[in-house]
Amino acid sequence: MQNICMIDPRISTLRVFSSTENVAKTAELTGYSPSAVSAQLRELQRTLGIDLLVKEGRGVRLTATGRHFVAGLDAIVTQWEMLMASSRTASGQLQASFGLGGFSTAAAELLAPLAARLRTTRPEMEVRLVEAQPQRCLDLLLSERIDLAVIVASQSQTGTLVQARFEQTVLLDDPLDVVLPANHRLAGSKSVSLEQLADDPWITEAEHSVYRALFVAAFTSLGVTPHIAHEAVEWETMIAFIGAGLGVGLLPRLATLGSVDNVVRRRVSGVAKPSRRIVAVVRKGSMGSPMIEESLKILQQTAKGIISQRSAEELE
Amino acid sequence: MQNICMIDPRISTLRVFSSTENVAKTAELTGYSPSAVSAQLRELQRTLGIDLLVKEGRGVRLTATGRHFVAGLDAIVTQWEMLMASSRTASGQLQASFGLGGFSTAAAELLAPLAARLRTTRPEMEVRLVEAQPQRCLDLLLSERIDLAVIVASQSQTGTLVQARFEQTVLLDDPLDVVLPANHRLAGSKSVSLEQLADDPWITEAEHSVYRALFVAAFTSLGVTPHIAHEAVEWETMIAFIGAGLGVGLLPRLATLGSVDNVVRRRVSGVAKPSRRIVAVVRKGSMGSPMIEESLKILQQTAKGIISQRSAEELE
DNA sequence: TCAATCATGCATATATTCTGCATGATTACA
DNA sequence: TGTAATCATGCAGAATATATGCATGATTGA
């Protein structure tokens, strides 16, 4: 879309490259063609007079100097973001456009209310919404296509690269419920422990996904290795599989079951209560920006609403 | 000449503007046309979505936000320079081109030897030499047309703006000698004090020049107000005036008298011994750059040579 | 009041920069 | 081992962005 002036577009491209280590993916994320990315990186090195990249196999990777350079850029860009934030605060002028990103459930439950609220409080602002996976959200933040993302916290975000570039705010912990076929032996129980389902066939997401990592973590804490029978990408698919009696699954509380009557949702009891942490992520340094602060406030308010609604339901 | 990638050319332009507060002068210093500068500044504000400039009379000036923004940029650019320096050190790759600036005497006595030396140690490097007044040297440094300048230290360099953007290294203190007509009553003395010349007509540089400030400072410390009879821009002109018997003057030791026989040069004795401090100036953060470090070492060596040569002459 | 100074806007000219395709190199797979 | 797939890059043409030069309006000083 629109590329904010920022430092230099070539430097922005380099930073995205440093997180993908892949010209084609960088091109896709930045919106350039692969040859444009290649040309930009080449031109950048020529102008700086420093070799940042070397060929490796059929790809390219950063040199030691390149990594050092990118690390330095991260600090500079953070300072730039802080400057933009303080300048916006000082002048009272907001950016013309504001991009939000998040995965499906977050987009529905948290981002949609936020966008609606901003549309009324800031009618002149162009608010953009992008649904994307967590990793992609981070890349979109980096390439300044969005300014705030709501994602599921995961181990991969503890890396130094991520820490140097982003700042997180916890919004809420979203527990995972068990979903059983309506005719399951435990369908009558009010709550079910994972131990009770240790031998059932499980339906989960593909390996290397954030959800799968949570799934595995919950069982490893019990010392149990679950039998993963099927893999699904969408919740609807998983629910359909469960309805067909192919196995059982875990569904975040925030995700709605939909109007399905051949499955039941039950609370998880026992020591291992899996949950996912939903966080808001912004570029490091942009925390002080008026739009960001306002958005975070609204998000936390919405999250609080969800939590208190749950406690109310809990008491019924 | 060539504009290094650096931050964004528009930001570079804004920084130069902040030191000139004048579109036309900014255009001249950056090498753009005035309308290009105007367009760049307008475009920058549009992209940032922040008003940096306001019209004032027939000119424009920075807003409060604009000044805040520029101050923040100074810090960022310093960090950028440090990053470039450390990357160059790490990779062992030097810049392709290296610009030196200085005023006439410095250019002759300090920069010429430096350039010559670099030409032998770094034959592949394109070394550029620019002769310019101190203030202009600073502007050239800022706009990255040169990378190191040798100038006379002055009061104007103690401003916060200058301190935020540049770093200085003292090279040598250059005493000012008295130049008298050959038939002057004191021409026979080995040294002359300023008190003895308090009533003579003086020839000096134009007001608001660095030299003039030194001149005034020397006399004010004596409580004497000298009679300034004439003003000259070049030393040659001043010497010619003195030779014609129009008055007396002060000439830095580094400046050569040339082959003139109708004037004499005498040491200044007494409490007020005027001297000018010659310093090397670089952009803040670039101190660690290999080329800068090498150049400063050579300059200090040359300065040391000049000083020791003087002590030797002193003993004769 | 006139001239000078200064910034800006516009049309044209000029550079830059991107895209799409072709190429060469490397890797995965059968 | 051969074949297909993947990946980065180079090149010609196209699209975009950017600068120039002159004209204009606004302000200041003589």
XYZ file of C-alpha atoms (C1' of nucleotides) in Angstrom:
692
model
C 0.000 0.000 0.000
C 1.577 3.296 0.999
C 5.167 3.289 2.117
C 5.796 5.852 4.843
C 8.938 7.855 4.232
C 10.710 6.463 7.258
C 14.378 5.855 6.881
C 15.002 4.688 3.325
C 12.769 2.188 1.506
C 15.857 0.104 0.767
C 16.689 -0.083 4.447
C 13.147 -1.086 5.214
C 13.500 -3.844 2.643
C 16.773 -4.977 4.190
C 15.126 -5.269 7.577
C 12.333 -7.403 6.205
C 14.901 -9.513 4.397
C 16.776 -10.036 7.653
C 13.696 -11.652 9.146
C 12.877 -13.813 6.127
C 16.368 -14.509 4.762
C 14.629 -14.904 1.451
C 14.281 -12.451 -1.421
C 10.984 -13.828 -2.727
C 9.261 -13.693 0.657
C 10.635 -10.227 1.238
C 9.183 -9.180 -2.087
C 5.798 -10.586 -1.197
C 5.767 -8.870 2.207
C 6.946 -5.509 0.973
C 4.800 -5.528 -2.140
C 7.753 -5.311 -4.497
C 8.716 -7.766 -7.193
C 11.626 -10.093 -6.399
C 13.863 -8.348 -8.894
C 13.085 -5.003 -7.290
C 14.121 -6.363 -3.893
C 17.272 -7.780 -5.384
C 18.068 -4.499 -7.078
C 17.359 -2.511 -3.897
C 19.658 -4.642 -1.789
C 22.389 -4.482 -4.394
C 22.010 -0.723 -4.707
C 22.043 -0.305 -0.923
C 25.336 -2.135 -0.630
C 26.803 -0.161 -3.490
C 25.836 3.180 -1.945
C 27.003 2.243 1.530
C 30.150 0.668 0.165
C 29.666 -2.268 2.516
C 28.971 -5.887 1.612
C 25.889 -7.000 3.507
C 24.898 -10.134 1.618
C 26.646 -13.188 0.263
C 25.386 -15.919 -1.994
C 24.739 -19.193 -0.297
C 23.486 -22.041 -2.399
C 20.635 -20.763 -4.498
C 19.779 -18.099 -1.944
C 21.527 -15.213 -0.243
C 22.189 -14.580 3.405
C 23.481 -11.752 5.557
C 27.184 -11.427 6.192
C 28.451 -10.935 9.747
C 28.709 -7.227 8.959
C 25.186 -7.352 7.551
C 23.804 -8.760 10.775
C 25.684 -6.179 12.791
C 24.336 -3.474 10.520
C 20.746 -4.700 10.813
C 21.028 -4.903 14.588
C 22.169 -1.294 14.602
C 19.287 -0.363 12.332
C 16.829 -1.891 14.785
C 17.996 0.519 17.459
C 17.829 3.452 15.063
C 14.368 2.585 13.822
C 13.166 2.279 17.414
C 14.418 5.779 18.034
C 12.701 6.934 14.858
C 9.413 5.450 16.049
C 9.814 7.192 19.372
C 10.457 10.458 17.594
C 7.376 10.030 15.435
C 5.303 9.197 18.485
C 6.477 12.208 20.457
C 6.105 14.499 17.448
C 2.549 13.305 16.925
C 1.804 13.824 20.598
C 3.364 17.270 20.516
C 1.609 18.410 17.373
C -1.690 16.690 18.035
C -1.678 15.500 14.424
C -2.511 11.860 13.837
C -1.395 9.714 10.960
C -3.734 9.634 7.980
C -3.998 5.886 7.935
C -3.859 3.215 10.600
C -3.402 -0.489 9.931
C -4.528 -3.303 12.206
C -3.657 -6.959 11.855
C -4.655 -10.139 13.617
C -5.599 -13.786 13.288
C -9.191 -14.801 12.698
C -10.564 -15.028 16.240
C -8.779 -11.906 17.396
C -9.948 -10.066 14.319
C -13.556 -10.984 15.077
C -13.621 -10.447 18.826
C -11.065 -7.731 19.443
C -10.146 -5.904 16.253
C -13.637 -5.497 14.853
C -14.873 -3.624 17.974
C -11.697 -1.546 17.933
C -12.124 -0.595 14.290
C -15.779 0.246 14.880
C -14.891 2.420 17.858
C -12.135 4.243 15.990
C -14.490 4.871 13.104
C -16.691 6.889 15.433
C -14.003 8.658 17.477
C -11.714 9.320 14.488
C -13.976 9.484 11.444
C -11.299 11.163 9.316
C -8.836 8.315 9.896
C -8.546 5.542 7.326
C -8.525 2.337 9.405
C -7.358 -0.784 7.564
C -7.896 -4.333 8.798
C -5.769 -7.295 7.766
C -6.338 -10.884 8.815
C -3.069 -12.781 8.949
C -1.152 -15.397 10.902
C 1.037 -14.226 13.824
C 4.360 -14.473 12.013
C 3.004 -12.659 9.031
C 1.553 -10.000 11.305
C 5.026 -9.309 12.638
C 6.389 -9.008 9.121
C 3.559 -6.677 8.184
C 4.336 -4.551 11.247
C 7.978 -4.463 10.276
C 7.258 -3.388 6.725
C 4.869 -0.730 8.090
C 1.845 -2.089 6.306
C 0.120 -2.304 9.675
C 0.754 -0.446 12.925
C -0.730 -2.767 15.524
C -1.329 -6.506 15.601
C -3.246 -8.790 17.921
C -1.653 -12.218 17.989
C -1.139 -15.277 20.147
C 2.043 -15.078 22.186
C 4.468 -17.854 21.408
C 7.947 -19.060 22.026
C 9.180 -17.703 18.698
C 8.572 -14.168 19.915
C 11.201 -14.416 22.611
C 14.054 -14.223 20.108
C 16.389 -11.262 20.334
C 15.446 -10.139 16.846
C 11.788 -9.903 17.794
C 12.586 -8.258 21.116
C 14.659 -5.636 19.355
C 11.836 -4.753 17.024
C 8.522 -5.130 18.834
C 6.767 -4.397 22.098
C 3.945 -6.476 23.540
C 0.999 -5.798 25.795
C -0.945 -8.709 27.269
C -4.655 -8.443 26.513
C -6.120 -11.638 27.896
C -5.500 -15.320 28.538
C -7.867 -17.359 26.463
C -8.423 -20.860 27.864
C -8.831 -23.817 25.541
C -11.977 -25.914 25.900
C -12.416 -29.525 24.964
C -14.695 -30.313 22.060
C -16.227 -33.787 22.025
C -18.613 -35.584 19.724
C -22.140 -35.363 21.181
C -22.128 -39.117 21.696
C -18.742 -39.216 23.438
C -18.534 -41.130 26.728
C -17.649 -37.903 28.577
C -20.145 -35.676 26.785
C -22.349 -35.656 29.857
C -19.669 -34.338 32.238
C -19.630 -30.657 33.077
C -15.816 -30.551 32.773
C -13.201 -32.943 31.494
C -9.525 -33.337 32.344
C -6.932 -33.974 29.674
C -5.894 -37.177 31.447
C -9.346 -38.575 30.795
C -8.804 -37.991 27.078
C -5.200 -39.196 26.961
C -6.053 -42.199 24.823
C -8.547 -40.519 22.518
C -7.524 -39.657 18.961
C -6.886 -35.893 18.659
C -7.489 -33.427 15.902
C -5.168 -30.432 15.872
C -3.480 -27.905 13.664
C -0.453 -28.494 11.485
C 2.934 -28.836 13.098
C 4.943 -25.642 13.657
C 1.752 -23.667 14.237
C 1.284 -21.665 17.414
C -1.800 -23.683 18.334
C 0.035 -26.980 17.948
C 2.790 -25.753 20.234
C 0.207 -24.978 22.929
C -1.375 -28.354 22.400
C 1.885 -30.220 22.832
C 2.887 -28.123 25.838
C -0.349 -28.954 27.664
C 0.217 -32.682 27.308
C 3.948 -32.734 27.939
C 3.293 -31.094 31.310
C 1.185 -34.185 32.088
C 3.831 -36.553 30.777
C 1.372 -37.855 28.220
C 1.896 -38.175 24.474
C -1.469 -37.781 22.772
C -2.359 -39.597 19.622
C -2.774 -37.052 16.852
C -5.096 -38.591 14.319
C -5.908 -35.677 12.019
C -4.851 -32.188 11.204
C -7.075 -29.256 10.300
C -6.390 -25.633 9.409
C -9.727 -23.999 10.213
C -11.749 -24.464 13.406
C -14.794 -25.310 11.302
C -12.936 -28.207 9.754
C -11.812 -29.492 13.126
C -15.341 -29.241 14.510
C -16.700 -31.091 11.497
C -14.106 -33.850 12.012
C -15.068 -34.101 15.671
C -18.776 -34.158 14.761
C -18.031 -37.043 12.439
C -16.617 -38.920 15.451
C -13.029 -38.897 14.189
C -11.652 -37.696 17.492
C -11.606 -34.897 20.066
C -10.036 -31.435 19.994
C -9.220 -28.242 21.834
C -10.947 -24.987 20.938
C -10.090 -21.536 22.291
C -12.910 -20.012 24.346
C -12.951 -17.012 22.007
C -13.692 -19.169 18.980
C -17.396 -19.849 18.606
C -18.651 -23.339 18.006
C -21.224 -22.189 15.532
C -24.590 -23.818 15.149
C -23.422 -27.394 15.328
C -25.416 -29.897 17.387
C -23.331 -33.044 16.981
C -20.497 -31.769 19.214
C -20.301 -30.404 22.767
C -17.859 -27.977 24.362
C -16.615 -28.695 27.885
C -14.319 -26.888 30.329
C -10.941 -28.429 31.006
C -10.438 -29.490 34.617
C -7.348 -30.814 36.392
C -3.824 -29.529 36.688
C -3.115 -28.939 33.006
C -5.392 -26.133 31.876
C -4.154 -25.086 28.445
C -4.662 -21.499 27.455
C -3.272 -19.131 24.909
C -2.091 -15.653 25.708
C -3.383 -12.986 23.392
C -1.165 -9.944 23.095
C -1.136 -6.671 21.220
C 2.135 -6.022 19.384
C 3.470 -2.737 18.069
C 6.760 -1.624 16.612
C 9.246 -0.800 19.316
C 9.196 2.890 20.074
C 5.691 3.491 18.776
C 4.087 2.798 22.160
C 3.727 6.502 22.917
C 1.928 7.365 19.712
C -1.563 8.750 20.355
C -3.333 6.331 18.004
C -1.495 3.358 19.512
C -2.249 4.427 23.052
C -5.903 4.981 22.265
C -6.152 1.632 20.501
C -4.467 -0.259 23.311
C -6.821 1.321 25.795
C -9.837 0.215 23.776
C -8.420 -3.282 23.289
C -7.794 -3.727 26.994
C -11.289 -2.480 27.698
C -12.748 -5.014 25.273
C -10.596 -7.766 26.756
C -11.762 -6.833 30.243
C -15.340 -7.013 29.020
C -14.776 -10.501 27.665
C -13.182 -11.656 30.922
C -15.941 -10.257 33.146
C -18.603 -11.734 30.884
C -16.918 -15.105 31.350
C -16.873 -14.832 35.137
C -20.565 -14.020 34.987
C -21.242 -17.117 32.888
C -19.071 -19.127 35.240
C -21.385 -18.246 38.144
C -24.594 -19.231 36.394
C 28.042 15.856 -5.708
C 26.950 12.383 -4.654
C 24.322 12.094 -1.989
C 24.979 9.111 0.264
C 21.884 7.060 0.915
C 21.805 7.885 4.584
C 18.426 8.589 5.977
C 16.086 10.099 3.413
C 17.313 12.935 1.178
C 14.316 14.962 2.288
C 15.329 14.582 5.912
C 18.845 15.604 5.053
C 17.408 18.679 3.391
C 15.302 19.460 6.456
C 18.366 19.308 8.658
C 20.252 21.731 6.470
C 17.222 23.976 6.426
C 17.122 23.953 10.207
C 20.599 25.443 10.300
C 19.969 28.058 7.618
C 16.268 28.809 8.172
C 16.243 29.754 4.536
C 15.103 27.782 1.510
C 17.420 29.460 -0.974
C 20.543 28.909 1.133
C 19.493 25.321 1.774
C 19.161 24.836 -1.968
C 22.616 26.229 -2.566
C 24.191 24.032 0.117
C 22.451 20.848 -0.895
C 22.859 21.403 -4.599
C 19.126 21.405 -5.304
C 17.105 24.189 -6.848
C 15.001 26.271 -4.439
C 11.782 24.832 -5.785
C 13.096 21.307 -5.258
C 13.864 22.119 -1.622
C 10.427 23.619 -1.211
C 8.803 20.571 -2.782
C 10.853 18.179 -0.667
C 9.913 19.898 2.570
C 6.267 20.009 1.580
C 6.321 16.340 0.568
C 8.067 15.378 3.807
C 5.374 17.031 5.889
C 2.652 15.432 3.807
C 4.117 11.927 4.211
C 4.761 12.333 7.921
C 1.403 13.964 8.433
C 3.052 16.539 10.688
C 3.377 20.272 10.106
C 7.014 21.212 10.468
C 7.104 24.636 8.827
C 5.037 27.778 8.918
C 5.193 30.852 6.753
C 6.676 33.878 8.407
C 6.831 37.041 6.412
C 8.310 36.200 3.068
C 10.203 33.240 4.489
C 9.374 30.066 6.358
C 10.495 28.876 9.759
C 10.284 25.706 11.802
C 7.310 25.157 14.064
C 7.851 24.091 17.682
C 7.122 20.538 16.568
C 9.550 21.006 13.696
C 12.354 21.970 16.061
C 11.553 19.049 18.317
C 11.576 16.767 15.303
C 14.921 18.066 14.046
C 16.472 17.695 17.492
C 15.344 14.077 17.508
C 16.763 13.601 14.039
C 20.137 14.861 15.244
C 20.279 12.039 17.770
C 19.204 9.489 15.178
C 21.702 10.660 12.607
C 24.451 10.483 15.204
C 23.510 6.894 15.831
C 23.493 6.271 12.097
C 27.001 7.681 11.797
C 28.158 5.451 14.632
C 26.624 2.469 12.906
C 28.343 3.309 9.639
C 31.646 3.760 11.445
C 31.409 0.451 13.268
C 30.241 -1.356 10.139
C 33.165 0.033 8.203
C 35.533 -1.004 10.963
C 33.972 -4.458 11.105
C 34.014 -5.059 7.375
C 37.290 -3.323 6.660
C 35.627 -1.608 3.715
C 36.222 2.082 3.345
C 33.964 4.593 1.672
C 34.630 5.193 -2.009
C 34.977 8.914 -1.617
C 36.212 11.148 1.163
C 35.626 14.878 1.350
C 37.796 17.371 3.208
C 37.011 21.004 3.839
C 38.821 23.930 5.364
C 39.659 27.601 5.144
C 42.576 28.817 3.099
C 45.465 28.575 5.555
C 44.322 25.253 6.935
C 43.856 23.930 3.456
C 47.400 24.845 2.548
C 49.215 23.778 5.716
C 47.139 20.903 7.056
C 44.759 19.537 4.449
C 47.170 19.469 1.534
C 49.649 17.220 3.389
C 46.740 15.049 4.536
C 45.375 14.660 1.036
C 48.835 13.881 -0.279
C 49.386 11.265 2.401
C 46.004 9.644 1.809
C 46.678 9.528 -1.881
C 49.653 7.284 -1.208
C 48.174 5.131 1.571
C 44.737 4.826 -0.049
C 45.300 5.200 -3.777
C 41.864 3.766 -4.631
C 40.068 6.398 -2.539
C 38.707 9.511 -4.224
C 39.799 12.351 -1.941
C 38.019 15.647 -2.527
C 39.212 19.007 -1.207
C 36.969 22.016 -0.674
C 38.084 25.418 0.488
C 35.350 27.165 2.424
C 34.659 29.392 5.408
C 34.066 27.724 8.807
C 30.290 28.121 8.816
C 30.034 26.810 5.312
C 32.280 23.898 6.237
C 29.809 22.911 8.922
C 26.944 23.089 6.447
C 28.917 21.003 3.969
C 29.591 18.436 6.689
C 25.915 18.371 7.538
C 24.839 17.845 3.960
C 27.489 15.120 3.633
C 29.370 16.840 0.856
C 32.476 16.601 3.014
C 33.361 14.252 5.889
C 35.989 16.221 7.789
C 36.694 19.921 8.118
C 39.563 21.899 9.572
C 38.327 25.217 10.877
C 39.004 27.910 13.441
C 37.148 27.327 16.677
C 34.734 30.084 17.522
C 32.004 31.099 19.871
C 29.308 30.188 17.361
C 30.265 26.528 17.644
C 29.231 26.289 21.263
C 25.513 26.361 20.360
C 23.471 23.305 21.220
C 22.617 22.740 17.575
C 26.288 22.512 16.667
C 27.084 20.373 19.697
C 24.322 17.960 18.740
C 25.693 17.524 15.254
C 29.471 17.758 15.345
C 32.519 16.615 17.273
C 35.778 18.553 17.506
C 39.405 17.655 17.991
C 41.935 20.370 18.772
C 44.845 20.357 16.332
C 46.897 23.356 17.313
C 46.806 26.881 18.664
C 47.995 29.290 16.054
C 49.298 32.568 17.506
C 48.667 35.826 15.697
C 51.662 37.966 14.824
C 51.732 41.701 14.318
C 52.416 42.956 10.817
C 53.876 46.435 10.555
C 54.953 48.642 7.689
C 58.746 48.330 7.256
C 59.129 51.972 8.235
C 56.983 51.716 11.349
C 58.435 53.126 14.577
C 58.387 49.649 16.166
C 59.648 47.778 13.104
C 63.019 47.382 14.754
C 61.724 45.669 17.905
C 61.966 41.904 18.143
C 58.476 41.725 19.650
C 55.639 44.180 20.101
C 52.807 44.317 22.619
C 49.292 45.241 21.620
C 49.352 48.130 24.096
C 52.135 49.744 22.106
C 49.890 49.658 19.051
C 46.704 50.753 20.814
C 46.554 54.062 18.982
C 47.585 52.788 15.546
C 44.975 52.411 12.817
C 44.138 48.702 12.317
C 43.270 46.658 9.301
C 41.125 43.643 9.959
C 38.488 41.388 8.442
C 34.819 42.176 8.062
C 32.594 42.170 11.101
C 30.955 38.862 12.076
C 33.974 36.934 10.816
C 35.844 34.513 13.073
C 39.051 36.492 12.704
C 37.386 39.758 13.687
C 35.974 38.134 16.816
C 39.484 37.061 17.846
C 40.757 40.533 17.119
C 38.161 42.221 19.281
C 38.606 39.672 22.087
C 42.352 40.353 22.278
C 41.839 44.071 22.739
C 38.857 43.915 25.065
C 40.957 41.837 27.462
C 43.286 44.859 27.597
C 40.466 47.324 28.042
C 41.454 49.005 24.815
C 39.231 49.845 21.858
C 41.369 49.801 18.735
C 40.727 52.079 15.817
C 39.688 49.956 12.863
C 40.590 51.934 9.783
C 40.131 49.397 6.988
C 38.683 46.002 6.282
C 40.099 43.306 4.043
C 38.945 39.819 3.047
C 42.224 38.229 1.950
C 45.514 38.304 3.839
C 47.219 39.531 0.689
C 44.959 42.553 0.620
C 45.618 43.308 4.284
C 49.363 42.995 3.773
C 49.194 45.278 0.776
C 47.264 47.839 2.827
C 49.850 47.638 5.597
C 52.670 47.941 3.095
C 51.042 51.094 1.826
C 51.282 52.494 5.342
C 47.526 52.508 5.949
C 47.843 50.818 9.301
C 48.900 47.665 11.167
C 47.362 44.198 11.362
C 47.410 40.758 12.911
C 48.389 37.726 10.851
C 48.166 34.091 11.964
C 51.549 32.385 12.202
C 50.366 29.747 9.722
C 49.667 32.347 7.061
C 52.789 33.180 5.072
C 53.739 36.766 4.425
C 54.782 36.041 0.911
C 57.629 37.834 -0.775
C 56.820 41.333 0.422
C 59.633 43.602 1.627
C 57.727 46.682 2.710
C 56.235 45.019 5.815
C 57.680 43.155 8.801
C 56.198 40.435 10.989
C 56.775 40.621 14.739
C 55.845 38.411 17.687
C 53.261 39.713 20.109
C 54.555 40.231 23.627
C 52.746 41.185 26.782
C 49.738 39.734 28.571
C 47.344 39.668 25.616
C 48.687 37.121 23.163
C 45.970 36.540 20.629
C 45.801 33.135 19.024
C 43.284 31.127 17.110
C 42.483 27.516 17.881
C 42.426 25.256 14.863
C 40.206 22.216 15.216
C 39.167 19.269 13.112
C 35.406 18.774 12.965
C 33.483 15.671 11.957
C 29.842 14.673 12.063
C 28.909 13.386 15.484
C 29.169 9.620 15.583
C 31.623 9.326 12.712
C 34.661 9.574 15.002
C 35.195 5.810 14.963
C 35.237 5.502 11.189
C 38.568 4.162 9.910
C 39.108 6.957 7.391
C 38.311 9.604 10.001
C 40.608 8.056 12.577
C 43.429 7.755 10.084
C 42.943 11.332 8.916
C 42.863 12.737 12.437
C 46.065 10.896 13.264
C 47.783 12.378 10.239
C 46.457 15.854 10.994
C 47.673 15.733 14.574
C 51.043 14.527 13.365
C 51.268 17.431 10.939
C 50.180 19.861 13.645
C 52.837 18.466 15.984
C 55.402 18.957 13.261
C 54.411 22.573 12.854
C 54.595 23.192 16.604
C 58.011 21.593 17.043
C 59.334 23.468 14.037
C 58.205 26.662 15.719
C 59.943 25.861 18.993
C 63.109 25.200 16.994
C 62.821 28.604 15.288
C 62.097 30.170 18.663
C 65.497 28.942 19.944
C 67.525 30.340 17.056
C 5.997 53.429 -5.213
C 9.444 50.597 -7.004
C 12.788 47.252 -6.584
C 14.511 43.360 -4.225
C 14.002 39.145 -1.773
C 11.871 34.930 -0.850
C 9.084 30.879 -1.284
C 5.962 28.355 -4.182
C 3.372 26.350 -8.096
C 3.260 24.472 -12.684
C 4.675 22.341 -17.098
C 8.350 20.066 -19.012
C 12.341 17.330 -18.882
C 15.069 13.980 -16.588
C 16.285 10.268 -13.478
C 14.984 6.681 -10.868
C 12.851 2.702 -9.950
C 9.768 -1.073 -10.867
C 7.833 -4.951 -13.578
C 7.937 -9.079 -16.387
C 10.446 -12.269 -18.535
C 14.558 -14.876 -19.431
C 18.724 -16.917 -17.494
C 21.897 -19.488 -14.582
C 22.739 -21.777 -10.463
C 21.432 -24.942 -6.977
C 18.589 -28.355 -4.854
C 14.915 -31.906 -4.379
C 12.848 -35.784 -6.190
C 11.885 -39.716 -8.916
C 21.083 -39.676 -13.039
C 17.906 -36.923 -15.192
C 14.146 -33.745 -14.581
C 11.560 -30.463 -12.355
C 11.325 -26.982 -8.955
C 13.198 -23.150 -6.454
C 15.705 -19.086 -6.036
C 18.164 -14.912 -7.124
C 19.604 -11.874 -10.785
C 20.088 -9.252 -15.069
C 17.988 -6.686 -18.795
C 14.654 -3.914 -21.749
C 10.829 -1.336 -21.541
C 7.347 1.011 -18.808
C 5.807 3.576 -14.976
C 6.766 6.608 -11.462
C 8.940 9.988 -9.034
C 11.776 13.970 -8.876
C 14.175 18.080 -10.406
C 14.520 22.253 -13.234
C 13.341 26.863 -14.924
C 10.338 30.294 -15.221
C 6.374 32.758 -13.657
C 3.712 34.318 -9.683
C 2.343 36.243 -5.255
C 3.650 37.928 -0.952
C 6.537 40.692 1.905
C 10.066 43.929 3.028
C 13.165 47.798 2.485
C 14.614 52.023 -0.080
